[in-house]
Coordinates of C-alpha atoms in Angstrom, one line a residue:
M80 CA 75.8 120.4 -5.4
K81 CA 77.6 123.1 -6.8
T82 CA 80.0 124.7 -4.4
L83 CA 82.0 128.0 -4.6
I84 CA 85.3 128.6 -2.6
A85 CA 86.4 131.8 -1.5
G86 CA 90.1 131.6 -0.5
T87 CA 93.1 130.3 -2.5
G88 CA 95.5 129.5 0.5
F89 CA 95.8 126.3 2.6
A90 CA 91.9 126.6 4.1
G91 CA 90.7 127.3 0.4
E92 CA 92.7 124.2 -1.2
G93 CA 91.6 122.1 2.1
H94 CA 87.8 123.1 2.0
T95 CA 88.0 122.0 -2.0
D96 CA 89.2 118.8 -1.1
A97 CA 86.5 118.2 1.6
F98 CA 83.6 119.1 -0.6
R99 CA 84.8 117.3 -3.4
A100 CA 85.2 114.1 -1.1
A101 CA 81.6 115.0 -0.1
G102 CA 80.4 114.5 -3.4
C103 CA 80.2 118.3 -4.1
D104 CA 81.0 119.9 -7.7
V105 CA 83.3 122.5 -6.9
V106 CA 82.5 125.1 -9.7
G107 CA 84.6 128.0 -8.6
I108 CA 87.2 129.6 -6.6
V109 CA 87.8 133.4 -5.8
G110 CA 90.8 135.1 -4.3
R111 CA 92.4 138.6 -4.5
T112 CA 95.4 138.2 -6.9
P113 CA 94.5 137.3 -10.4
H114 CA 97.5 135.1 -11.0
V115 CA 97.4 133.0 -7.7
V116 CA 94.0 132.5 -8.3
K117 CA 94.4 130.9 -11.6
D118 CA 97.2 128.9 -10.6
V119 CA 95.2 127.4 -7.7
A120 CA 92.3 126.8 -10.0
A121 CA 94.4 124.9 -12.5
K122 CA 96.1 123.1 -9.7
K123 CA 93.0 121.9 -8.4
G124 CA 91.3 121.5 -11.7
I125 CA 88.6 124.3 -10.8
A126 CA 86.8 125.5 -14.1
F127 CA 86.0 129.2 -12.9
A128 CA 88.4 131.7 -11.3
G129 CA 88.2 135.2 -10.3
T130 CA 88.6 138.0 -8.0
D131 CA 85.1 139.4 -8.0
W132 CA 82.8 137.3 -5.4
Q133 CA 79.7 138.9 -6.6
E134 CA 80.1 138.1 -10.2
A135 CA 81.2 134.5 -9.2
L136 CA 78.0 134.1 -7.3
E137 CA 76.0 135.1 -10.5
I138 CA 78.1 133.1 -12.9
C139 CA 78.7 129.9 -10.8
K140 CA 75.1 129.8 -9.1
P141 CA 76.2 127.9 -6.2
D142 CA 74.3 125.7 -3.8
I143 CA 77.1 126.1 -1.2
V144 CA 79.8 128.4 -0.4
S145 CA 82.6 127.8 1.3
I146 CA 84.4 130.8 3.3
A147 CA 88.1 130.0 3.7
T148 CA 89.9 133.2 3.9
P149 CA 90.9 135.5 7.1
G150 CA 88.0 136.2 9.4
G151 CA 88.2 139.6 8.6
A152 CA 87.3 139.1 5.1
H153 CA 84.4 137.0 6.0
Y154 CA 81.5 139.7 6.5
E155 CA 80.7 140.8 2.8
P156 CA 80.8 137.5 1.0
I157 CA 78.8 135.6 3.3
K158 CA 76.0 138.4 3.4
Q159 CA 76.2 138.3 -0.3
A160 CA 75.8 134.7 -0.2
I161 CA 73.1 134.5 1.8
A162 CA 71.4 137.1 -0.2
A163 CA 71.8 134.6 -3.0
G164 CA 70.1 131.9 -1.2
A165 CA 73.2 129.7 -0.8
H166 CA 74.3 127.4 2.3
V167 CA 77.4 128.6 3.8
F168 CA 80.3 126.7 5.4
V169 CA 82.7 129.2 7.1
D170 CA 86.3 128.7 8.7
K171 CA 86.8 130.4 12.2
P172 CA 86.6 133.0 13.1
M173 CA 83.4 133.7 11.9
T174 CA 84.0 137.4 11.3
H175 CA 86.1 140.0 13.3
S176 CA 83.4 140.9 16.0
G177 CA 80.3 139.8 17.8
E178 CA 78.2 142.7 16.2
T179 CA 78.8 141.4 12.6
A180 CA 78.9 137.8 13.4
V181 CA 75.2 138.2 15.0
E182 CA 74.0 140.0 12.1
L183 CA 75.2 137.4 9.8
R184 CA 73.3 134.5 12.0
D185 CA 70.1 136.5 11.9
L186 CA 70.2 136.8 8.0
A187 CA 70.9 133.0 7.5
R188 CA 67.8 132.4 9.8
A189 CA 65.6 134.8 8.0
K190 CA 66.8 133.2 4.7
G191 CA 66.6 129.9 5.8
V192 CA 69.8 128.6 4.6
K193 CA 72.0 126.3 6.6
T194 CA 75.5 127.2 7.8
A195 CA 78.5 125.5 9.2
Y196 CA 81.2 127.1 11.5
A197 CA 84.3 125.1 11.3
A198 CA 85.4 125.2 14.8
S199 CA 86.1 121.6 13.6
F200 CA 88.6 119.8 16.1
R201 CA 85.6 118.6 18.1
Y202 CA 85.8 115.8 15.2
A203 CA 89.3 114.5 16.5
P204 CA 89.1 110.8 17.0
S205 CA 90.4 110.9 20.7
V206 CA 87.8 113.6 21.2
L207 CA 85.1 111.5 19.9
H208 CA 86.2 108.8 21.8
A209 CA 86.2 111.1 25.3
K210 CA 82.8 112.2 24.2
D211 CA 81.4 108.2 24.0
L212 CA 83.2 107.5 27.4
I213 CA 81.6 110.4 29.3
A214 CA 78.3 110.0 27.9
A215 CA 78.4 106.2 29.0
G216 CA 79.5 107.3 32.5
A217 CA 83.3 106.6 32.3
I218 CA 84.3 109.6 34.8
G219 CA 80.8 109.7 36.8
E220 CA 79.3 113.3 36.7
P221 CA 81.9 115.9 35.2
T222 CA 83.3 118.3 37.2
E223 CA 85.9 120.3 35.8
V224 CA 88.1 120.4 32.4
E225 CA 91.8 122.0 31.7
C226 CA 92.9 122.8 28.1
I227 CA 96.2 123.8 28.1
S228 CA 98.7 124.7 25.1
H229 CA 101.9 126.4 24.5
F230 CA 102.6 126.9 20.8
N231 CA 106.1 128.7 20.8
L232 CA 105.4 130.4 17.6
E233 CA 108.4 132.3 16.1
R234 CA 108.0 136.1 17.4
N235 CA 109.3 137.2 13.6
I236 CA 106.6 135.6 11.6
P237 CA 105.8 138.3 8.8
F238 CA 103.0 140.9 9.4
G239 CA 99.8 139.8 8.6
W240 CA 95.9 138.9 9.3
S241 CA 96.9 137.0 12.3
H242 CA 98.4 140.3 13.8
Q243 CA 95.2 142.1 13.3
K244 CA 91.8 142.3 15.5
S245 CA 90.1 143.7 12.2
A246 CA 91.3 140.9 10.1
G247 CA 90.1 138.0 12.5
G248 CA 93.5 137.7 14.2
G249 CA 94.4 136.8 17.6
R250 CA 94.6 133.5 19.7
L251 CA 91.3 133.7 20.6
N252 CA 89.9 133.6 17.3
N253 CA 92.1 130.8 16.3
N254 CA 92.6 128.7 19.0
F255 CA 90.1 129.0 21.8
T256 CA 87.0 128.6 19.3
H257 CA 88.6 125.1 18.6
T258 CA 88.9 124.5 22.2
L259 CA 85.6 125.9 23.4
S260 CA 84.0 123.7 20.8
I261 CA 85.6 120.6 21.9
V262 CA 84.4 121.1 25.5
T263 CA 81.0 121.7 24.7
S264 CA 80.4 119.2 22.2
V265 CA 82.1 116.5 24.7
L266 CA 80.0 117.5 27.7
G267 CA 76.8 118.1 25.6
A268 CA 76.8 121.6 27.7
S269 CA 75.8 125.2 27.3
I270 CA 78.2 128.2 28.4
E271 CA 76.9 129.8 31.3
K272 CA 79.5 132.1 32.5
I273 CA 82.7 133.7 31.3
A274 CA 85.6 135.4 32.5
G275 CA 89.3 136.0 31.3
E276 CA 92.3 138.0 30.7
T277 CA 94.4 138.6 27.3
R278 CA 97.7 139.6 26.8
D279 CA 99.6 140.9 23.7
D280 CA 103.2 139.8 24.3
L281 CA 104.4 140.1 20.7
G282 CA 104.3 143.9 20.0
R283 CA 105.1 143.8 16.4
A284 CA 106.2 141.9 13.2
P285 CA 108.3 142.6 10.2
I286 CA 106.4 143.4 7.1
I287 CA 107.2 141.1 4.3
D288 CA 106.0 141.2 0.7
G289 CA 105.2 137.7 -0.9
V290 CA 103.5 135.8 1.7
H291 CA 100.4 134.0 0.3
N292 CA 100.0 131.0 2.0
F293 CA 99.2 130.8 6.0
A294 CA 101.0 127.4 6.2
T295 CA 104.2 128.7 4.6
R296 CA 104.3 132.2 6.4
R297 CA 107.4 130.8 8.5
N298 CA 109.5 130.5 5.3
F299 CA 109.6 134.2 4.9
I300 CA 111.1 135.1 8.3
P301 CA 113.9 137.5 7.8
D302 CA 117.5 136.3 8.1
D303 CA 118.8 139.9 9.6
I304 CA 116.0 140.6 11.9
N305 CA 118.2 143.6 12.9
D306 CA 118.2 145.0 9.3
P307 CA 117.6 148.8 9.6
S308 CA 115.5 148.7 6.5
L309 CA 112.9 146.4 7.6
E310 CA 109.4 147.7 8.0
W311 CA 107.2 146.9 10.8
G312 CA 103.7 146.4 11.5
E313 CA 102.0 146.7 15.2
S314 CA 100.2 143.9 16.5
D315 CA 96.8 144.6 18.2
V316 CA 95.7 141.3 19.2
E317 CA 96.3 138.8 22.1
W318 CA 99.3 136.2 21.7
S319 CA 98.2 134.6 25.4
Y320 CA 95.0 134.3 27.2
T321 CA 93.5 132.9 30.4
V322 CA 89.8 131.9 30.1
M323 CA 87.5 130.5 32.8
A324 CA 84.0 129.3 32.2
E325 CA 81.0 127.6 33.8
L326 CA 79.2 125.3 31.5
K327 CA 75.7 123.7 32.3
S328 CA 75.7 119.7 31.4
G329 CA 72.7 117.5 31.5
M330 CA 75.4 114.9 32.7
A331 CA 76.1 117.2 36.0
H332 CA 74.0 118.5 38.8
Q333 CA 76.5 121.3 39.4
P334 CA 78.1 123.7 36.9
V335 CA 81.3 122.2 35.1
S336 CA 84.4 124.3 35.7
V337 CA 86.7 125.1 32.5
L338 CA 90.1 126.5 32.3
F339 CA 91.4 127.6 29.0
K340 CA 95.0 128.3 29.1
H341 CA 97.0 129.4 26.2
G342 CA 100.6 130.6 25.6
G343 CA 101.0 131.7 21.9
L344 CA 104.8 132.5 22.0
V345 CA 106.1 130.6 25.0
P346 CA 107.8 127.0 25.0
R347 CA 106.0 123.9 26.3
F348 CA 107.5 121.8 28.9
H349 CA 104.9 119.1 29.2
E350 CA 102.5 117.9 26.4
D351 CA 99.7 120.3 25.4
H352 CA 96.5 118.5 26.8
I353 CA 92.8 118.3 27.3
V354 CA 91.5 116.8 30.5
F355 CA 88.0 116.0 31.6
Y356 CA 87.6 115.4 35.3
G357 CA 84.8 113.7 37.2
T358 CA 83.5 112.4 40.5
K359 CA 84.7 108.8 39.5
G360 CA 87.4 109.2 36.9
A361 CA 89.2 111.6 34.6
I362 CA 90.1 111.4 30.8
Y363 CA 93.5 112.9 29.5
I364 CA 94.1 113.5 25.8
K365 CA 97.5 114.6 24.2
G366 CA 97.5 117.4 22.2
H367 CA 96.3 121.1 22.2
Y368 CA 93.3 120.1 20.3
G369 CA 93.0 116.4 21.7
S370 CA 94.0 114.8 18.6
G371 CA 96.6 112.7 20.7
Q372 CA 96.6 109.5 22.5
L373 CA 93.6 109.1 25.0
Y374 CA 94.2 107.9 28.7
Y375 CA 91.6 106.7 31.2
Y376 CA 92.1 107.0 35.0
G377 CA 89.1 104.8 36.8
D378 CA 89.2 102.0 39.3
S379 CA 92.5 100.7 38.4
K380 CA 93.8 104.1 39.9
S381 CA 96.2 104.4 36.9
W382 CA 96.3 106.2 33.7
D383 CA 95.4 103.5 30.9
A384 CA 96.2 104.3 27.3
L385 CA 92.7 103.2 25.5
P386 CA 92.6 102.2 21.9
L387 CA 90.2 103.8 19.5
P388 CA 87.2 101.8 19.0
Q389 CA 86.6 100.5 15.6
K390 CA 83.4 102.4 14.6
I391 CA 85.4 105.8 15.3
V392 CA 88.4 104.5 13.2
D393 CA 86.1 103.8 10.3
A394 CA 84.2 107.2 10.6
N395 CA 87.6 109.0 10.6
P396 CA 88.3 110.5 6.9
D397 CA 91.0 109.0 5.3
V398 CA 93.2 111.8 4.6
S399 CA 96.4 113.3 6.1
G400 CA 96.7 116.1 8.3
E401 CA 94.9 116.6 11.3
T402 CA 93.1 119.8 10.3
E403 CA 92.4 118.3 6.8
Q404 CA 90.3 115.2 8.6
C405 CA 88.3 117.4 10.6
W406 CA 87.2 119.6 7.8
H407 CA 86.3 116.7 5.8
Y408 CA 84.3 115.3 8.8
L409 CA 82.5 118.3 9.2
V410 CA 81.9 118.9 5.5
R411 CA 80.6 115.5 5.2
E412 CA 77.9 116.2 8.0
F413 CA 77.0 119.5 6.5
V414 CA 76.3 118.3 3.2
N415 CA 74.4 115.4 4.2
D416 CA 72.1 117.6 6.4
I417 CA 71.6 119.8 3.2
K418 CA 70.5 116.4 1.1
G419 CA 68.0 115.4 4.2
V420 CA 70.0 112.9 5.9
S421 CA 69.7 112.9 9.6
V422 CA 72.9 113.9 11.4
P423 CA 74.0 114.5 14.9
P424 CA 74.4 118.5 15.8
Y425 CA 77.1 120.2 14.3
P426 CA 78.5 123.9 14.7
T427 CA 76.8 126.3 12.9
F428 CA 76.3 130.3 12.9
E429 CA 74.6 129.8 16.4
E430 CA 77.9 128.9 18.0
G431 CA 79.6 130.9 15.8
S432 CA 78.0 134.1 16.6
Q433 CA 78.0 133.0 20.6
Y434 CA 81.8 132.6 20.3
Q435 CA 82.6 135.9 18.6
Q436 CA 80.4 137.8 21.4
I437 CA 82.3 136.0 24.1
I438 CA 85.5 136.9 22.6
D439 CA 84.5 140.7 22.6
I440 CA 83.8 140.2 26.4
I441 CA 87.3 138.6 27.2
R442 CA 89.1 141.0 25.4
K443 CA 87.6 143.8 27.5
N444 CA 89.9 142.4 30.2
G445 CA 87.4 143.7 32.6
N446 CA 87.2 141.2 35.1
W447 CA 89.9 142.2 37.5
T448 CA 89.3 143.3 41.1
N449 CA 91.9 145.6 42.5
V450 CA 92.9 144.6 46.2
T451 CA 95.9 147.1 46.5
D452 CA 94.0 149.0 49.3
L453 CA 92.7 146.1 51.4
D454 CA 93.9 146.1 54.9

């Protein structure tokens, strides 16, 4: 199947590799800057390189498009791709707002194209292991989950899409989407209730020319942050959040309580982690997206490190990088589904549009009760 890529940065190159590994022919790539897209196309051996997405759709006639640009640049290319009858793979966030995400979901439904939404760390090996253990009753009925992460991001990373709501920035779009997908997947759960608050504790960032690849943006932090000639951009997104959710799972007779706590700019003391608690035990996974060692607390009354089952080891794509492995896994599922091969459920525009609406709700910070006038 012919695949067209939108985006020339870290994600664009990663998506290219993932679709090729799944047996697709990457026939074209589109970016904003002519010399950059030509360079990336040459590097990756892609025949067509351009800056006009609609033109690329007409020339390449892809079966699949892969959207690997920042979230604020997703809406129009996806809309055009759906109109052209292409199946769509999109990185998170789906778009910059719940309203536009719902519109795209409905357009894809009406056109009958398949979609995939890359909140893809649900495919981390230890997460898949936890899913199997919990389904087998290892922790009894799930009762609560906590997802804790502290990224200690550099405050002076150059101003860009990650600082702007209209561009798909913010930690909810780029962290919460993964952890929400992980928890719902592991528990086979639907989201019933949500409450949360956000905080922008960054404020501003220096404006620096030449930043192209998200993965290398730290290299552009100014040596002298107090240089009076620096220009500054204002952040309008959250860098920290606290979210509580109630999920409905067929494995539990009561709603499962979930805490999502993320500090984008603060240092960690203990490991970032995800923990699933139940009536008979618990599962702890190291890492903000559960990509580290899994520990099980059961009858032994101690936390025991469990090895990955061989079937999970064998299914894990043989590529370097946690992000890349998860892209490869989801792309493989998506392509097989398009081919008519039976695959387990994977995240689609249904989840993507739901997540964007939930993020809009959380960002309102409308869950507080004023208690200053209590007796």
